[in-house]
PDB file of C-alpha atoms and ligand atoms in Angstrom:
ATOM      1  CA  MET A 262       0.000   0.000   0.000  1.00  0.00           C
ATOM      2  CA  ILE A 263       1.253   3.480  -0.869  1.00  0.00           C
ATOM      3  CA  SER A 264       0.849   5.936   1.998  1.00  0.00           C
ATOM      4  CA  ILE A 265      -0.024   9.622   1.665  1.00  0.00           C
ATOM      5  CA  LYS A 266       1.668  11.638   4.385  1.00  0.00           C
ATOM      6  CA  SER A 267      -0.124  14.107   6.659  1.00  0.00           C
ATOM      7  CA  GLU A 268       1.263  17.605   7.302  1.00  0.00           C
ATOM      8  CA  ARG A 269       2.640  16.409  10.643  1.00  0.00           C
ATOM      9  CA  GLU A 270       4.352  13.419   9.046  1.00  0.00           C
ATOM     10  CA  ILE A 271       5.858  15.619   6.352  1.00  0.00           C
ATOM     11  CA  GLU A 272       7.323  17.923   9.011  1.00  0.00           C
ATOM     12  CA  LEU A 273       8.964  14.958  10.781  1.00  0.00           C
ATOM     13  CA  MET A 274      10.319  13.658   7.467  1.00  0.00           C
ATOM     14  CA  LYS A 275      11.679  17.087   6.561  1.00  0.00           C
ATOM     15  CA  HIS A 276      13.609  17.074   9.816  1.00  0.00           C
ATOM     16  CA  ALA A 277      14.907  13.529   9.256  1.00  0.00           C
ATOM     17  CA  GLY A 278      15.939  14.584   5.742  1.00  0.00           C
ATOM     18  CA  HIS A 279      17.724  17.682   6.980  1.00  0.00           C
ATOM     19  CA  ILE A 280      19.765  15.727   9.522  1.00  0.00           C
ATOM     20  CA  ASN A 281      20.518  13.217   6.752  1.00  0.00           C
ATOM     21  CA  TYR A 282      21.874  16.059   4.596  1.00  0.00           C
ATOM     22  CA  LEU A 283      24.000  17.388   7.461  1.00  0.00           C
ATOM     23  CA  THR A 284      25.333  13.874   8.168  1.00  0.00           C
ATOM     24  CA  HIS A 285      26.458  13.646   4.538  1.00  0.00           C
ATOM     25  CA  GLN A 286      28.300  16.939   5.006  1.00  0.00           C
ATOM     26  CA  GLU A 287      30.092  15.524   8.068  1.00  0.00           C
ATOM     27  CA  VAL A 288      31.143  12.408   6.170  1.00  0.00           C
ATOM     28  CA  ALA A 289      32.199  14.410   3.094  1.00  0.00           C
ATOM     29  CA  LYS A 290      34.503  16.566   5.228  1.00  0.00           C
ATOM     30  CA  ASN A 291      36.288  13.459   6.460  1.00  0.00           C
ATOM     31  CA  ILE A 292      36.616  11.346   3.295  1.00  0.00           C
ATOM     32  CA  LYS A 293      40.325  11.315   2.495  1.00  0.00           C
ATOM     33  CA  PRO A 294      43.075   8.821   1.771  1.00  0.00           C
ATOM     34  CA  GLY A 295      43.974   6.804   4.866  1.00  0.00           C
ATOM     35  CA  ILE A 296      40.678   6.999   6.774  1.00  0.00           C
ATOM     36  CA  SER A 297      38.906   3.680   7.269  1.00  0.00           C
ATOM     37  CA  THR A 298      35.304   3.193   6.235  1.00  0.00           C
ATOM     38  CA  LYS A 299      34.547   2.186   9.844  1.00  0.00           C
ATOM     39  CA  ALA A 300      35.850   5.554  11.058  1.00  0.00           C
ATOM     40  CA  LEU A 301      33.516   7.311   8.585  1.00  0.00           C
ATOM     41  CA  ASN A 302      30.650   5.122   9.790  1.00  0.00           C
ATOM     42  CA  ASP A 303      31.350   6.120  13.388  1.00  0.00           C
ATOM     43  CA  ILE A 304      31.472   9.832  12.538  1.00  0.00           C
ATOM     44  CA  ALA A 305      28.042   9.515  10.885  1.00  0.00           C
ATOM     45  CA  HIS A 306      26.626   7.418  13.732  1.00  0.00           C
ATOM     46  CA  LYS A 307      27.692   9.875  16.419  1.00  0.00           C
ATOM     47  CA  PHE A 308      26.386  12.856  14.462  1.00  0.00           C
ATOM     48  CA  ILE A 309      22.974  11.242  13.921  1.00  0.00           C
ATOM     49  CA  ILE A 310      22.612  10.287  17.613  1.00  0.00           C
ATOM     50  CA  LYS A 311      23.791  13.722  18.775  1.00  0.00           C
ATOM     51  CA  ASN A 312      20.923  15.208  16.759  1.00  0.00           C
ATOM     52  CA  ASP A 313      18.288  13.045  18.495  1.00  0.00           C
ATOM     53  CA  CYS A 314      17.824  10.858  15.417  1.00  0.00           C
ATOM     54  CA  GLU A 315      18.581   7.228  14.626  1.00  0.00           C
ATOM     55  CA  PRO A 316      20.558   5.562  11.832  1.00  0.00           C
ATOM     56  CA  SER A 317      17.821   3.840   9.799  1.00  0.00           C
ATOM     57  CA  PHE A 318      20.042   1.111   8.389  1.00  0.00           C
ATOM     58  CA  LEU A 319      21.525  -0.202  11.652  1.00  0.00           C
ATOM     59  CA  GLY A 320      19.784  -3.533  12.210  1.00  0.00           C
ATOM     60  CA  PHE A 321      17.506  -3.072   9.173  1.00  0.00           C
ATOM     61  CA  GLU A 322      17.005  -6.629   7.901  1.00  0.00           C
ATOM     62  CA  GLY A 323      20.066  -7.452   9.997  1.00  0.00           C
ATOM     63  CA  TYR A 324      22.425  -4.865   8.429  1.00  0.00           C
ATOM     64  CA  PRO A 325      25.421  -4.598  10.788  1.00  0.00           C
ATOM     65  CA  ALA A 326      26.441  -0.907  10.458  1.00  0.00           C
ATOM     66  CA  SER A 327      24.972   2.605  10.555  1.00  0.00           C
ATOM     67  CA  ILE A 328      25.670   3.652   6.950  1.00  0.00           C
ATOM     68  CA  CYS A 329      26.712   1.933   3.692  1.00  0.00           C
ATOM     69  CA  ILE A 330      30.046   2.735   2.039  1.00  0.00           C
ATOM     70  CA  SER A 331      30.679   1.165  -1.365  1.00  0.00           C
ATOM     71  CA  ILE A 332      34.026   1.621  -3.121  1.00  0.00           C
ATOM     72  CA  ASN A 333      34.851   1.388  -6.864  1.00  0.00           C
ATOM     73  CA  ASP A 334      33.247  -1.826  -8.231  1.00  0.00           C
ATOM     74  CA  GLU A 335      30.998  -2.040  -5.164  1.00  0.00           C
ATOM     75  CA  VAL A 336      27.583  -0.732  -6.212  1.00  0.00           C
ATOM     76  CA  VAL A 337      25.735  -0.482  -2.881  1.00  0.00           C
ATOM     77  CA  HIS A 338      25.474  -1.972   0.628  1.00  0.00           C
ATOM     78  CA  GLY A 339      29.212  -2.022   1.334  1.00  0.00           C
ATOM     79  CA  ILE A 340      29.738  -2.683   5.046  1.00  0.00           C
ATOM     80  CA  PRO A 341      32.125  -0.271   6.805  1.00  0.00           C
ATOM     81  CA  SER A 342      35.315  -2.022   7.950  1.00  0.00           C
ATOM     82  CA  LYS A 343      39.028  -1.506   8.559  1.00  0.00           C
ATOM     83  CA  ARG A 344      39.457  -0.948   4.812  1.00  0.00           C
ATOM     84  CA  LYS A 345      41.151   2.381   4.172  1.00  0.00           C
ATOM     85  CA  ILE A 346      40.107   4.856   1.509  1.00  0.00           C
ATOM     86  CA  LYS A 347      42.771   5.312  -1.165  1.00  0.00           C
ATOM     87  CA  GLU A 348      43.663   8.112  -3.586  1.00  0.00           C
ATOM     88  CA  GLY A 349      41.560   7.677  -6.729  1.00  0.00           C
ATOM     89  CA  ASP A 350      38.779   5.671  -5.058  1.00  0.00           C
ATOM     90  CA  VAL A 351      35.157   6.233  -6.040  1.00  0.00           C
ATOM     91  CA  VAL A 352      33.228   6.161  -2.772  1.00  0.00           C
ATOM     92  CA  SER A 353      29.436   5.896  -2.565  1.00  0.00           C
ATOM     93  CA  VAL A 354      27.967   6.802   0.810  1.00  0.00           C
ATOM     94  CA  ASP A 355      24.346   5.881   1.560  1.00  0.00           C
ATOM     95  CA  ILE A 356      22.745   7.227   4.737  1.00  0.00           C
ATOM     96  CA  GLY A 357      19.358   6.601   6.361  1.00  0.00           C
ATOM     97  CA  VAL A 358      18.201   8.820   9.226  1.00  0.00           C
ATOM     98  CA  SER A 359      14.982   8.515  11.204  1.00  0.00           C
ATOM     99  CA  TYR A 360      13.347  11.069  13.484  1.00  0.00           C
ATOM    100  CA  LYS A 361      10.465  10.041  15.753  1.00  0.00           C
ATOM    101  CA  GLY A 362       9.959   6.954  13.591  1.00  0.00           C
ATOM    102  CA  TYR A 363      10.031   8.731  10.203  1.00  0.00           C
ATOM    103  CA  HIS A 364      12.849   7.985   7.784  1.00  0.00           C
ATOM    104  CA  SER A 365      14.952   9.632   5.097  1.00  0.00           C
ATOM    105  CA  ASP A 366      17.331   7.990   2.631  1.00  0.00           C
ATOM    106  CA  SER A 367      20.074   9.677   0.619  1.00  0.00           C
ATOM    107  CA  ALA A 368      23.270   8.718  -1.215  1.00  0.00           C
ATOM    108  CA  ASN A 369      26.227  10.576  -2.703  1.00  0.00           C
ATOM    109  CA  THR A 370      29.291   9.423  -4.590  1.00  0.00           C
ATOM    110  CA  TYR A 371      32.702  11.039  -4.082  1.00  0.00           C
ATOM    111  CA  ILE A 372      35.915  10.829  -6.065  1.00  0.00           C
ATOM    112  CA  VAL A 373      38.870  10.863  -3.683  1.00  0.00           C
ATOM    113  CA  GLY A 374      41.654  12.880  -5.294  1.00  0.00           C
ATOM    114  CA  HIS A 375      42.105  12.246  -9.000  1.00  0.00           C
ATOM    115  CA  THR A 376      40.751   9.644 -11.357  1.00  0.00           C
ATOM    116  CA  SER A 377      40.269   9.139 -15.101  1.00  0.00           C
ATOM    117  CA  LYS A 378      38.008  11.343 -17.199  1.00  0.00           C
ATOM    118  CA  GLU A 379      35.668   8.421 -17.847  1.00  0.00           C
ATOM    119  CA  VAL A 380      35.192   7.778 -14.110  1.00  0.00           C
ATOM    120  CA  GLU A 381      34.649  11.499 -13.505  1.00  0.00           C
ATOM    121  CA  ASP A 382      31.971  11.397 -16.200  1.00  0.00           C
ATOM    122  CA  LEU A 383      30.381   8.310 -14.632  1.00  0.00           C
ATOM    123  CA  VAL A 384      29.958  10.122 -11.316  1.00  0.00           C
ATOM    124  CA  GLU A 385      28.798  13.384 -12.894  1.00  0.00           C
ATOM    125  CA  ASN A 386      26.306  11.640 -15.176  1.00  0.00           C
ATOM    126  CA  THR A 387      24.904   9.461 -12.395  1.00  0.00           C
ATOM    127  CA  LYS A 388      24.207  12.632 -10.422  1.00  0.00           C
ATOM    128  CA  LYS A 389      22.629  14.236 -13.491  1.00  0.00           C
ATOM    129  CA  SER A 390      20.492  11.138 -14.071  1.00  0.00           C
ATOM    130  CA  LEU A 391      19.021  11.553 -10.576  1.00  0.00           C
ATOM    131  CA  TYR A 392      17.928  15.112 -11.384  1.00  0.00           C
ATOM    132  CA  GLU A 393      16.642  13.998 -14.799  1.00  0.00           C
ATOM    133  CA  GLY A 394      14.469  11.424 -13.010  1.00  0.00           C
ATOM    134  CA  LEU A 395      13.273  13.929 -10.416  1.00  0.00           C
ATOM    135  CA  SER A 396      12.376  16.493 -13.098  1.00  0.00           C
ATOM    136  CA  VAL A 397       9.215  14.639 -14.177  1.00  0.00           C
ATOM    137  CA  ILE A 398       7.790  14.276 -10.663  1.00  0.00           C
ATOM    138  CA  LYS A 399       4.417  15.791  -9.864  1.00  0.00           C
ATOM    139  CA  ASP A 400       0.932  14.698  -8.887  1.00  0.00           C
ATOM    140  CA  GLY A 401      -0.677  12.492 -11.563  1.00  0.00           C
ATOM    141  CA  VAL A 402       2.492  11.445 -13.433  1.00  0.00           C
ATOM    142  CA  LYS A 403       3.189   7.712 -13.830  1.00  0.00           C
ATOM    143  CA  ILE A 404       5.952   6.481 -11.520  1.00  0.00           C
ATOM    144  CA  SER A 405       7.470   4.722 -14.537  1.00  0.00           C
ATOM    145  CA  ALA A 406       8.197   8.127 -16.121  1.00  0.00           C
ATOM    146  CA  ILE A 407      11.011   8.580 -13.568  1.00  0.00           C
ATOM    147  CA  GLY A 408      12.762   5.383 -14.634  1.00  0.00           C
ATOM    148  CA  SER A 409      12.238   6.125 -18.330  1.00  0.00           C
ATOM    149  CA  LYS A 410      14.068   9.425 -17.922  1.00  0.00           C
ATOM    150  CA  ILE A 411      16.928   7.883 -15.948  1.00  0.00           C
ATOM    151  CA  GLU A 412      17.303   4.966 -18.343  1.00  0.00           C
ATOM    152  CA  SER A 413      17.340   7.074 -21.490  1.00  0.00           C
ATOM    153  CA  PHE A 414      19.888   9.466 -19.977  1.00  0.00           C
ATOM    154  CA  ALA A 415      22.102   6.536 -18.917  1.00  0.00           C
ATOM    155  CA  LYS A 416      21.853   4.885 -22.354  1.00  0.00           C
ATOM    156  CA  LYS A 417      22.766   8.146 -24.066  1.00  0.00           C
ATOM    157  CA  ASN A 418      25.920   8.197 -21.957  1.00  0.00           C
ATOM    158  CA  ASN A 419      26.723   4.480 -22.430  1.00  0.00           C
ATOM    159  CA  LEU A 420      26.251   3.609 -18.762  1.00  0.00           C
ATOM    160  CA  GLY A 421      24.764   0.377 -17.392  1.00  0.00           C
ATOM    161  CA  VAL A 422      21.569   0.737 -15.320  1.00  0.00           C
ATOM    162  CA  VAL A 423      21.426  -1.633 -12.339  1.00  0.00           C
ATOM    163  CA  ARG A 424      18.034  -3.352 -12.471  1.00  0.00           C
ATOM    164  CA  GLU A 425      17.934  -5.582  -9.397  1.00  0.00           C
ATOM    165  CA  LEU A 426      17.843  -2.658  -6.948  1.00  0.00           C
ATOM    166  CA  VAL A 427      15.310   0.158  -7.191  1.00  0.00           C
ATOM    167  CA  GLY A 428      14.058   3.302  -5.486  1.00  0.00           C
ATOM    168  CA  HIS A 429      11.135   3.066  -3.082  1.00  0.00           C
ATOM    169  CA  GLY A 430       8.581   4.777  -0.910  1.00  0.00           C
ATOM    170  CA  VAL A 431       9.809   6.156   2.426  1.00  0.00           C
ATOM    171  CA  GLY A 432       7.842   6.734   5.621  1.00  0.00           C
ATOM    172  CA  THR A 433       7.566   4.853   8.895  1.00  0.00           C
ATOM    173  CA  SER A 434       9.781   2.267   7.225  1.00  0.00           C
ATOM    174  CA  VAL A 435      12.881   3.211   5.244  1.00  0.00           C
ATOM    175  CA  HIS A 436      11.646   0.963   2.415  1.00  0.00           C
ATOM    176  CA  GLU A 437       7.944   0.978   1.640  1.00  0.00           C
ATOM    177  CA  ASP A 438       5.690   0.916  -1.452  1.00  0.00           C
ATOM    178  CA  PRO A 439       5.902   1.841  -4.273  1.00  0.00           C
ATOM    179  CA  ASP A 440       8.972   0.521  -6.108  1.00  0.00           C
ATOM    180  CA  VAL A 441      10.663   3.269  -8.127  1.00  0.00           C
ATOM    181  CA  PRO A 442      12.772   1.502 -10.797  1.00  0.00           C
ATOM    182  CA  ASN A 443      15.538   3.271 -12.693  1.00  0.00           C
ATOM    183  CA  TYR A 444      14.254   1.925 -16.022  1.00  0.00           C
ATOM    184  CA  TYR A 445      11.025   1.860 -17.991  1.00  0.00           C
ATOM    185  CA  THR A 446       8.252  -0.466 -16.815  1.00  0.00           C
ATOM    186  CA  SER A 447       4.592  -0.789 -17.852  1.00  0.00           C
ATOM    187  CA  ASP A 448       3.435  -0.201 -14.240  1.00  0.00           C
ATOM    188  CA  PRO A 449       0.419   2.147 -14.494  1.00  0.00           C
ATOM    189  CA  THR A 450       0.701   3.452 -10.887  1.00  0.00           C
ATOM    190  CA  ARG A 451       0.664   7.233 -10.653  1.00  0.00           C
ATOM    191  CA  LEU A 452       2.308   9.653  -8.237  1.00  0.00           C
ATOM    192  CA  LYS A 453       0.044  11.515  -5.832  1.00  0.00           C
ATOM    193  CA  ALA A 454       0.688  14.667  -3.844  1.00  0.00           C
ATOM    194  CA  GLY A 455       1.753  13.653  -0.333  1.00  0.00           C
ATOM    195  CA  MET A 456       3.701  10.554  -1.379  1.00  0.00           C
ATOM    196  CA  VAL A 457       7.340  10.447  -0.288  1.00  0.00           C
ATOM    197  CA  ILE A 458       9.723   8.451  -2.477  1.00  0.00           C
ATOM    198  CA  ALA A 459      13.450   7.818  -2.724  1.00  0.00           C
ATOM    199  CA  VAL A 460      14.848   8.021  -6.259  1.00  0.00           C
ATOM    200  CA  GLU A 461      18.257   6.366  -6.515  1.00  0.00           C
ATOM    201  CA  PRO A 462      19.976   5.611  -9.810  1.00  0.00           C
ATOM    202  CA  MET A 463      22.898   3.172  -9.615  1.00  0.00           C
ATOM    203  CA  LEU A 464      24.854   3.436 -12.869  1.00  0.00           C
ATOM    204  CA  ASN A 465      27.820   1.337 -13.981  1.00  0.00           C
ATOM    205  CA  LEU A 466      30.710   2.346 -16.198  1.00  0.00           C
ATOM    206  CA  GLY A 467      30.431  -1.058 -17.853  1.00  0.00           C
ATOM    207  CA  ARG A 468      27.683  -3.614 -18.068  1.00  0.00           C
ATOM    208  CA  GLU A 469      24.587  -3.560 -15.846  1.00  0.00           C
ATOM    209  CA  ASP A 470      25.234  -7.027 -14.347  1.00  0.00           C
ATOM    210  CA  ILE A 471      25.936  -7.323 -10.632  1.00  0.00           C
ATOM    211  CA  TYR A 472      26.509 -10.015  -8.004  1.00  0.00           C
ATOM    212  CA  MET A 473      26.412 -10.267  -4.219  1.00  0.00           C
ATOM    213  CA  GLU A 474      29.592 -10.792  -2.192  1.00  0.00           C
ATOM    214  CA  ASP A 475      29.991 -13.620   0.327  1.00  0.00           C
ATOM    215  CA  ASP A 476      29.101 -11.191   3.156  1.00  0.00           C
ATOM    216  CA  ASP A 477      25.497 -11.365   1.826  1.00  0.00           C
ATOM    217  CA  TRP A 478      25.340  -7.565   1.604  1.00  0.00           C
ATOM    218  CA  THR A 479      27.885  -5.975  -0.699  1.00  0.00           C
ATOM    219  CA  ILE A 480      26.684  -5.714  -4.314  1.00  0.00           C
ATOM    220  CA  LYS A 481      29.448  -5.551  -6.945  1.00  0.00           C
ATOM    221  CA  THR A 482      29.640  -5.109 -10.696  1.00  0.00           C
ATOM    222  CA  ASP A 483      30.225  -8.347 -12.583  1.00  0.00           C
ATOM    223  CA  ASP A 484      32.848  -6.824 -14.859  1.00  0.00           C
ATOM    224  CA  GLY A 485      34.768  -5.171 -11.999  1.00  0.00           C
ATOM    225  CA  LEU A 486      34.284  -1.665 -13.404  1.00  0.00           C
ATOM    226  CA  PRO A 487      33.234   1.188 -11.094  1.00  0.00           C
ATOM    227  CA  SER A 488      29.679   2.173 -10.224  1.00  0.00           C
ATOM    228  CA  ALA A 489      28.113   5.364  -8.842  1.00  0.00           C
ATOM    229  CA  HIS A 490      24.984   6.009  -6.775  1.00  0.00           C
ATOM    230  CA  PHE A 491      23.012   9.162  -5.998  1.00  0.00           C
ATOM    231  CA  GLU A 492      19.770   9.312  -4.038  1.00  0.00           C
ATOM    232  CA  HIS A 493      17.337  11.843  -2.653  1.00  0.00           C
ATOM    233  CA  THR A 494      14.135  11.416  -0.672  1.00  0.00           C
ATOM    234  CA  VAL A 495      11.468  13.687  -2.175  1.00  0.00           C
ATOM    235  CA  LEU A 496       7.929  14.767  -1.371  1.00  0.00           C
ATOM    236  CA  VAL A 497       5.529  14.714  -4.324  1.00  0.00           C
ATOM    237  CA  THR A 498       3.440  17.896  -4.585  1.00  0.00           C
ATOM    238  CA  LYS A 499       0.603  19.067  -6.821  1.00  0.00           C
ATOM    239  CA  ASP A 500       2.973  20.928  -9.148  1.00  0.00           C
ATOM    240  CA  GLY A 501       6.289  19.168  -8.618  1.00  0.00           C
ATOM    241  CA  PHE A 502       8.405  17.926  -5.751  1.00  0.00           C
ATOM    242  CA  VAL A 503      10.428  18.994  -2.741  1.00  0.00           C
ATOM    243  CA  ILE A 504      13.795  17.381  -1.994  1.00  0.00           C
ATOM    244  CA  LEU A 505      13.777  16.475   1.723  1.00  0.00           C
ATOM    245  CA  THR A 506      17.436  15.406   1.865  1.00  0.00           C
ATOM    246  CA  GLY A 507      18.944  18.523   0.277  1.00  0.00           C
ATOM    247  CA  GLU A 508      20.132  21.806   1.727  1.00  0.00           C
TER     248      GLU A 508
HETATM  249 MG1   MG B 229      19.843   4.762   0.331  1.00  0.00          MG
HETATM  250 MG1   MG B 230      17.028   3.898  -0.850  1.00  0.00          MG
END
C-alpha cells in the first residue's frame, strides 16, 4: 500500500531529511586517503545520535552498520570495515536517518583525489540522471516516467543501469511501497501529492550485471568496473516535488 503523508508526518520527514543532509556533510569533510570506512561510519553514527535521530540502516534486515560505504566496483550496501580509503577511489555513501519513527534515505558518490576522465563522467552523469528522473515528478504522473528518464539518460551516456535494486517509498519504514525503478516499466501506478519516495539511480561504467559478495550484503559489478549512486528522498506535490534530503 502506498501511503499519503499528513502535514505532521511531512514535518517529521523534513527534519529527518535535513539531519541526513547534514550527516552527509560531516562524512564528506572526512573522506580522504587513509581513513577507514569504519571511522567514517562512526562519525556519521555519532552525528545522527547527537541530533536526536537514529541511523535507519543499523539492524535493518540485519544490516550490521549505521551507513553503507561502497568503493569502486561495489555498487551499494558495502559494510564499513578496517578498509582504508585510497587516492583515486570512487566512494558511494548511503545514509538513512529517522526522526520520531520517520525515515529519510540519501546517497552521494565522491571521487577521492584524481581519477580518469571516464570515471569522472560516470559520477557526474549518475548525479545528473538523478535530477533527470526527479524532473518529471508531480501529482498524476506515472511512476514509470522517472525510470524512463533515468534509463534514457544513462543509455545516451553508455552507462549500465542496475536493475535488481530500485528506489522506493519512504515513511515509517525506510523501504515501503511503491517501487521506483531506474528503467522503464509498464506499471500504471501514478504519483500523488503527499507521497514520499526515494529516487536512486545506480549506474555502472560497464555492463549492468551485478553479483552479491559472500558477506550477503555488498553488491558488486560483474565486470569489476566502477559504479556510482546518488539518491534523494522527495515529497511529491501538486505541481512538482520537494527534496527532503537537500540543503
Ligand atoms: Mg539509500
Ligand atoms: Mg534507498
